[in-house]
Short mmCIF file of N, CA and C in Angstrom, two decimals:
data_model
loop_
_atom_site.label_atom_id
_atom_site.label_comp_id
_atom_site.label_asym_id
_atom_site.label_seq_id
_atom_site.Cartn_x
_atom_site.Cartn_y
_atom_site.Cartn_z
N UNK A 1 0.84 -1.16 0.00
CA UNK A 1 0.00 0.00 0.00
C UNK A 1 0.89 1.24 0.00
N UNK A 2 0.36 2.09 -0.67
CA UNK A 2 1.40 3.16 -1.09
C UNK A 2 0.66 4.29 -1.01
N UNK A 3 0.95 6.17 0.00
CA UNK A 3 0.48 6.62 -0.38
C UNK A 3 0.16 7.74 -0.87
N UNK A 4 -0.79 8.35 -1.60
CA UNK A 4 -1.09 8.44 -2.91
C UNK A 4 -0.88 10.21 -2.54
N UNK A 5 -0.90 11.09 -1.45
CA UNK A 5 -1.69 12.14 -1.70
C UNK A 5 -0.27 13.18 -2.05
N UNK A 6 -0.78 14.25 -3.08
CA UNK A 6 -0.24 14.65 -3.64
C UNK A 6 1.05 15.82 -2.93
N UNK A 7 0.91 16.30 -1.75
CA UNK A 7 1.67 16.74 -1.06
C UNK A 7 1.77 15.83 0.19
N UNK A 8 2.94 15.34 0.35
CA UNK A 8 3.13 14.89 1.59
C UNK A 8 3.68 14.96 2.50
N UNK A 9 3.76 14.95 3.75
CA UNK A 9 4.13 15.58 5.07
C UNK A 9 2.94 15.90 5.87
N UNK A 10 3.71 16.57 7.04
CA UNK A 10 2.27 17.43 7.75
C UNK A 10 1.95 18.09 7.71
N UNK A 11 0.61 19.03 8.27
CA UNK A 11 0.23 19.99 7.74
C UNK A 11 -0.18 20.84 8.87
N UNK A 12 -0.54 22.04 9.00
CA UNK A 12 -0.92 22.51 10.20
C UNK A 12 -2.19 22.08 10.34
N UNK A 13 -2.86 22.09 11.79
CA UNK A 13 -4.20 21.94 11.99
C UNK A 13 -5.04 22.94 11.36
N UNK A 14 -4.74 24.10 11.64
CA UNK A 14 -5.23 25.25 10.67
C UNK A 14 -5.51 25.04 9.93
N UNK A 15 -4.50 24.29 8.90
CA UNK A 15 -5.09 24.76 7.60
C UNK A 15 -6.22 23.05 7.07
N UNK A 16 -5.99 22.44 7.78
CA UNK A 16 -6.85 21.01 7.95
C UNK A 16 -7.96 21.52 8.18
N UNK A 17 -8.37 22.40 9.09
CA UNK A 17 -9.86 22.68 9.60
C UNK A 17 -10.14 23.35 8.54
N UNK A 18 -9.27 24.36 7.72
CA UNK A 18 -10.59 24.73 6.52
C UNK A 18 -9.86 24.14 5.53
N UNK A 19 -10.34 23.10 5.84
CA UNK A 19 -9.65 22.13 4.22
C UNK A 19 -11.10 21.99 3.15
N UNK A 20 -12.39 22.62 3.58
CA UNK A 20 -13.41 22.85 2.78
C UNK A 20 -13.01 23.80 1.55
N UNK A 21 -12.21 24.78 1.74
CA UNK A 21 -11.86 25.59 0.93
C UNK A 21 -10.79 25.79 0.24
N UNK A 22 -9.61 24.71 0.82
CA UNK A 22 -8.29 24.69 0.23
C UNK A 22 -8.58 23.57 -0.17
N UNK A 23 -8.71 23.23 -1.21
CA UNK A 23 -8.29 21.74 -1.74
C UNK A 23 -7.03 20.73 -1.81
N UNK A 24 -5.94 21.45 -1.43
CA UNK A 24 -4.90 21.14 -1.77
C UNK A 24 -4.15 20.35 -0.09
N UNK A 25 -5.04 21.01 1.23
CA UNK A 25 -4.85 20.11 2.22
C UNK A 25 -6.18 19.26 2.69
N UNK A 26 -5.93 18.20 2.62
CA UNK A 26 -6.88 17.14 3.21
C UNK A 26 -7.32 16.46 4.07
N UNK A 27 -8.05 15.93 4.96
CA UNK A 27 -7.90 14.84 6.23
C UNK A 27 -7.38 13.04 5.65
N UNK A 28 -6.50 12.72 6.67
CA UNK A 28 -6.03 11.34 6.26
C UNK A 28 -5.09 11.44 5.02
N UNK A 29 -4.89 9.85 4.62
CA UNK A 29 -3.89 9.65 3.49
C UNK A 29 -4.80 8.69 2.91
N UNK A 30 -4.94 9.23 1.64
CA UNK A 30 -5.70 8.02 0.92
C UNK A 30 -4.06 7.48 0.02
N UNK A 31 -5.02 5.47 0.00
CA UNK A 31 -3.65 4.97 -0.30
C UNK A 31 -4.87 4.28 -1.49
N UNK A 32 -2.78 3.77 -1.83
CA UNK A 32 -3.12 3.01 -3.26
C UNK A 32 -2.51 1.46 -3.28
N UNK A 33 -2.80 0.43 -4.07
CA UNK A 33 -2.03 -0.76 -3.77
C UNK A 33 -1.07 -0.76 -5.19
N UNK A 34 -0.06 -1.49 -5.10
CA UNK A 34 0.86 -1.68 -6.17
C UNK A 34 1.19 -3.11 -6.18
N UNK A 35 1.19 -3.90 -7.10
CA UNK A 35 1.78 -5.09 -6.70
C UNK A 35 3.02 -5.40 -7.42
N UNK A 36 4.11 -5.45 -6.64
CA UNK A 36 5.37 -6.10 -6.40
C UNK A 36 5.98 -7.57 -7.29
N UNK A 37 6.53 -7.11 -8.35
CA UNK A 37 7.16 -8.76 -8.67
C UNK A 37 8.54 -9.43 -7.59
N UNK A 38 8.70 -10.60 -7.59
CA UNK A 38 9.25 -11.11 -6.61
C UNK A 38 10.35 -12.12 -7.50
N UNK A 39 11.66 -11.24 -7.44
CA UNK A 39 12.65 -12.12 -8.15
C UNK A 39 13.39 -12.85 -7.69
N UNK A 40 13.95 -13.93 -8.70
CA UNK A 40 14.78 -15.11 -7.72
C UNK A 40 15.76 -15.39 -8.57
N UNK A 41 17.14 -14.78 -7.60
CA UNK A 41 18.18 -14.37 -8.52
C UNK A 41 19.55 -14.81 -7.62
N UNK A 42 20.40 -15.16 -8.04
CA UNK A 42 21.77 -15.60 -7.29
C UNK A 42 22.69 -14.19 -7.43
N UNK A 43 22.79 -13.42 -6.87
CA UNK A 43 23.98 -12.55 -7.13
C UNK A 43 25.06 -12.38 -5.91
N UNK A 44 25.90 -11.53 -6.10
CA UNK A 44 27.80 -12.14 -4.95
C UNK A 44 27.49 -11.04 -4.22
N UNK A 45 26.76 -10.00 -4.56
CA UNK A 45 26.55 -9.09 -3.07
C UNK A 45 25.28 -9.14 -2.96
N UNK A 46 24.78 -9.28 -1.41
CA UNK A 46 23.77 -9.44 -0.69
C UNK A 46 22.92 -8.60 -0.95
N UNK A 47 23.54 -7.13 -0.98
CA UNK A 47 23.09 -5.85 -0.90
C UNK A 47 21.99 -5.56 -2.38
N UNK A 48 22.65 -6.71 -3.45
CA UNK A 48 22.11 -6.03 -4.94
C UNK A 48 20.51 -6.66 -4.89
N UNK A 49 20.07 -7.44 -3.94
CA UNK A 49 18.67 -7.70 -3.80
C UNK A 49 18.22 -6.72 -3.57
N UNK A 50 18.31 -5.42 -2.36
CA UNK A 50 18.04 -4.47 -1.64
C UNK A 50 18.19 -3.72 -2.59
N UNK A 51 18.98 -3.01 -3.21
CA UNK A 51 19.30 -1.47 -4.10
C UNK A 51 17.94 -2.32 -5.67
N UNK A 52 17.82 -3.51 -6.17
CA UNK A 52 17.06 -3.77 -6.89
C UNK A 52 15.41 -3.59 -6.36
N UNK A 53 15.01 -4.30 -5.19
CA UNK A 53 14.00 -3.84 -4.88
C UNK A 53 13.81 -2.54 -4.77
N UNK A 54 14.63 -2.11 -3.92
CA UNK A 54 14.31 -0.16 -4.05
C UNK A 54 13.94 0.31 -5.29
N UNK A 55 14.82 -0.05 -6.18
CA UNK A 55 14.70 0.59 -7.69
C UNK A 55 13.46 0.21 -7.97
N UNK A 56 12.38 -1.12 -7.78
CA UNK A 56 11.44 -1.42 -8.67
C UNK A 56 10.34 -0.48 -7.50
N UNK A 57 10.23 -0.75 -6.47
CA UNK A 57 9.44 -0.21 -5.37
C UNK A 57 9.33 1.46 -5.94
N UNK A 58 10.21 2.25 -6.17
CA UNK A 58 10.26 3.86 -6.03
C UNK A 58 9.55 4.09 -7.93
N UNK A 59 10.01 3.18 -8.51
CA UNK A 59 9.29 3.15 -10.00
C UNK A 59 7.75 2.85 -10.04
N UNK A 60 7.37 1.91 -9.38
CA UNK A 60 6.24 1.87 -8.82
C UNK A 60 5.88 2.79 -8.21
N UNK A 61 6.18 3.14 -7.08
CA UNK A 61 5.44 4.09 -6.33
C UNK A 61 5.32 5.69 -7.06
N UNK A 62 5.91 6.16 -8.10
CA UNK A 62 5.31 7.25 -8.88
C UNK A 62 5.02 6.76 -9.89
N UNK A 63 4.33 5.51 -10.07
CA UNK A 63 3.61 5.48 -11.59
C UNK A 63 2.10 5.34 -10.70
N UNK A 64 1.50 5.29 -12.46
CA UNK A 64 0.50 5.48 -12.14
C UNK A 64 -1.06 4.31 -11.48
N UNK A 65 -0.26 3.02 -11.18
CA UNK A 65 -0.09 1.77 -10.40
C UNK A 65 -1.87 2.84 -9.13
N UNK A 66 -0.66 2.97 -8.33
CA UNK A 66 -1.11 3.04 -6.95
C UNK A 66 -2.38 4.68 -7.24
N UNK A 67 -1.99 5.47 -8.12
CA UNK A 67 -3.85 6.77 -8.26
C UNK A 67 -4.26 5.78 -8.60
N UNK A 68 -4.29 4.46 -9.89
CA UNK A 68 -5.31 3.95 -10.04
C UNK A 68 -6.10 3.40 -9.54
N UNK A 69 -5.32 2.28 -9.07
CA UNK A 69 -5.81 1.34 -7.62
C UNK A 69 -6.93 2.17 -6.26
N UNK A 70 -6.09 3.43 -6.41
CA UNK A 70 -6.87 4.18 -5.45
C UNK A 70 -8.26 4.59 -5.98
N UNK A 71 -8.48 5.33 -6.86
CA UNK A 71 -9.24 5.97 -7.81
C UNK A 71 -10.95 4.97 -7.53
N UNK A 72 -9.85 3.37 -8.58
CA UNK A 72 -11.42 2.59 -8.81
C UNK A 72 -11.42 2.08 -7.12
N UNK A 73 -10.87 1.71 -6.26
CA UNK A 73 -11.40 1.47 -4.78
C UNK A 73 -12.14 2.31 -4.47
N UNK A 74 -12.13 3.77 -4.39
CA UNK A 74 -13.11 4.74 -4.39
C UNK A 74 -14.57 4.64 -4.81
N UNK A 75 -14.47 4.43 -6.34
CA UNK A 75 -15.52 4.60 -6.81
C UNK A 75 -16.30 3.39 -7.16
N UNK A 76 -15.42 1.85 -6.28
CA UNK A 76 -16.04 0.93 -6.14
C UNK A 76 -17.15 1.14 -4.59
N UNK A 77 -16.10 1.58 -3.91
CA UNK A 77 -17.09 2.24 -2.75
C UNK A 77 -18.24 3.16 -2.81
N UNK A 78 -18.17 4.13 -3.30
CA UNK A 78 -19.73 4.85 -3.56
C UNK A 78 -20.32 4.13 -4.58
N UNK A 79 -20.11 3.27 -5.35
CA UNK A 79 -20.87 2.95 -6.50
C UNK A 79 -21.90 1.35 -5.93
N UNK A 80 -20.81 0.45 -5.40
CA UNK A 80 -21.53 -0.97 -4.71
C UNK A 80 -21.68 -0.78 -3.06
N UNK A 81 -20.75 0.59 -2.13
CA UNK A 81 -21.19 0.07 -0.87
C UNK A 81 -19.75 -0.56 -0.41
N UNK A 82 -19.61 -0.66 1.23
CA UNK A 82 -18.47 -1.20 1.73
C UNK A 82 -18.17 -2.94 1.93
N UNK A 83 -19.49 -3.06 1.49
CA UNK A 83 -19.42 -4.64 1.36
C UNK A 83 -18.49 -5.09 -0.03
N UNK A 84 -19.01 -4.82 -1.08
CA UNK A 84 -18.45 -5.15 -2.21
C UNK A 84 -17.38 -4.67 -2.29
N UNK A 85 -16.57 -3.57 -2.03
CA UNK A 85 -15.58 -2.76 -2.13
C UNK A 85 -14.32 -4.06 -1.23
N UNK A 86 -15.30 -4.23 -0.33
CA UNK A 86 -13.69 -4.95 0.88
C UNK A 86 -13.98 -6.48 0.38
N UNK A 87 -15.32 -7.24 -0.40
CA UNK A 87 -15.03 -8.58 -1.07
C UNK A 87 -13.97 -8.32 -2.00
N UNK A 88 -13.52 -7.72 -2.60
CA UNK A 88 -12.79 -7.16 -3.93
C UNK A 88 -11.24 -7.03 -3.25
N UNK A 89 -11.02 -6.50 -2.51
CA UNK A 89 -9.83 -6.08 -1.98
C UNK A 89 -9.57 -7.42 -1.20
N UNK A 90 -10.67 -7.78 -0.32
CA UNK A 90 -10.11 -9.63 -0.20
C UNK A 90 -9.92 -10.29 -1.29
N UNK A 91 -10.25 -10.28 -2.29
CA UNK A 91 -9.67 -11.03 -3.31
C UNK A 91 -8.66 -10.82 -3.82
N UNK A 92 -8.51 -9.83 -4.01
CA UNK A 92 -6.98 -9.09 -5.00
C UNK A 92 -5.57 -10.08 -3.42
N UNK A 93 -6.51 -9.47 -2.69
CA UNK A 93 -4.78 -9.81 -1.13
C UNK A 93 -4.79 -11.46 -0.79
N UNK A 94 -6.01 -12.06 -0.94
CA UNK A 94 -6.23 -13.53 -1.21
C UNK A 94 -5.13 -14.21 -2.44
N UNK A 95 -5.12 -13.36 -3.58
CA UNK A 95 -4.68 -14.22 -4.69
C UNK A 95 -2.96 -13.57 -5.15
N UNK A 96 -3.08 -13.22 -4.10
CA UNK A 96 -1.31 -12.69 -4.07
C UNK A 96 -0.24 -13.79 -4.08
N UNK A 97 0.72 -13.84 -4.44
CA UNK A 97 1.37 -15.08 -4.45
C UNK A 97 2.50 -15.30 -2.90
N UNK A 98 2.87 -13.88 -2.64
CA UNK A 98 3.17 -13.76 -1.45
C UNK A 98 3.38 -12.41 -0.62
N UNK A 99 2.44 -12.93 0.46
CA UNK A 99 1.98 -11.18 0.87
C UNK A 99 3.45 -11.45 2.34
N UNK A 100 3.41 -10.04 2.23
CA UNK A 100 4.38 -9.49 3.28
C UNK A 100 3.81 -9.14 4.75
N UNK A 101 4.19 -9.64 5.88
CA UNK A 101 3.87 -9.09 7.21
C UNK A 101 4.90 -8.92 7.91
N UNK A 102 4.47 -8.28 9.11
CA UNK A 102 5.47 -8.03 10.29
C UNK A 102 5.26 -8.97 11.58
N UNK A 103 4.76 -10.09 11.48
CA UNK A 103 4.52 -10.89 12.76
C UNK A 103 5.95 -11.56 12.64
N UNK A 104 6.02 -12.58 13.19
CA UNK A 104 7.13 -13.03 14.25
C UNK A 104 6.86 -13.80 12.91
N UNK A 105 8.14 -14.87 12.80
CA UNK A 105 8.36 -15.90 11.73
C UNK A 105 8.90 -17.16 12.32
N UNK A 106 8.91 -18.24 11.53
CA UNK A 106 9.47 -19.63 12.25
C UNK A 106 10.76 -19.19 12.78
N UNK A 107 10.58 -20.52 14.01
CA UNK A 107 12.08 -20.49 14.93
C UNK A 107 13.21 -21.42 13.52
N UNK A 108 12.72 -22.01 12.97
CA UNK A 108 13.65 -22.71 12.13
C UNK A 108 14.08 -22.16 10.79
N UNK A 109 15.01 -22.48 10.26
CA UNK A 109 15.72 -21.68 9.47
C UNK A 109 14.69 -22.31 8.10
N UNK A 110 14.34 -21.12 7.26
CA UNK A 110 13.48 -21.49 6.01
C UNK A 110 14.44 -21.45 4.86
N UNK A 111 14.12 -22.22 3.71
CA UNK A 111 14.86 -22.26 2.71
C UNK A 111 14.19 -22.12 1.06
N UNK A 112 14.54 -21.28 0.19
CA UNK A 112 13.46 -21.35 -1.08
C UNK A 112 14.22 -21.24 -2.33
N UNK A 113 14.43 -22.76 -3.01
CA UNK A 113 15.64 -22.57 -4.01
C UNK A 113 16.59 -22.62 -3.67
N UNK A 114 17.78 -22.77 -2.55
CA UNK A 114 18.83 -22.40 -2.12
C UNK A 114 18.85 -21.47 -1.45
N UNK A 115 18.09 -20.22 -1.17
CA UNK A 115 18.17 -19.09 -0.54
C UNK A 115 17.46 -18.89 0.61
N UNK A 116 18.32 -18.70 1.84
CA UNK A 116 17.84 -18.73 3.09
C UNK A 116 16.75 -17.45 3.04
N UNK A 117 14.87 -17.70 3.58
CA UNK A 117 14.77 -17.17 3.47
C UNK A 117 13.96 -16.30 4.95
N UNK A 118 14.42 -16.99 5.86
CA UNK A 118 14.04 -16.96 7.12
C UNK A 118 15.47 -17.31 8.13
#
């Protein structure tokens, strides 16, 4: 999830409370999803996984991937309702091939292809 709004940082409260009239400050961060290819690659520095993901992650994150994603979630929401909107988004995160978390991971060492991945 990536997100989307066009100035980012903080903003004063001020100018949040008349955000009726400034368009340009908003309440919240509306986000967008991007999905991530996942490569499987042997290379001699550790590091060139990391500087490669960055590179595909920051290309992603200013295309136009994540307004879209945002855009039709939107207007799946006013159009069907919050029911249909979050069946849809369970599906898309259902049929992922491998989603990312922050919980705790096995005590035992994991392996995928040769590459330790735990």
């Amino acid at each position: 999830m990536v997100n989307v709004r066009s100035t980012p940082g903080i903003h004063e409260l001020a100018q949040m409370m008349e955000s009726s009239k400034n368009n340009d400050v908003k309440w919240g961060n509306p986000v967008g999803q991007i999905i991530l290819p996942f490569y499987i690659a042997m290379y001699d520095d550790p590091l060139e996984y990391v500087r490669k993901a960055k590179k595909v992650v920051d290309r992603k994150k200013h295309s136009l991937e994540a307004i879209f994603t945002h855009g039709i979630g939107k207007r799946a929401t006013e159009l069907f309702g919050t029911k249909v909107s979050g069946a849809i988004f369970h599906r898309i995160i259902s049929n992922t091939t491998v989603p990312f978390s922050n919980m705790i991971g096995p005590v035992e060492p994991v392996e995928f292809y040769g590459h330790r991945v735990v």
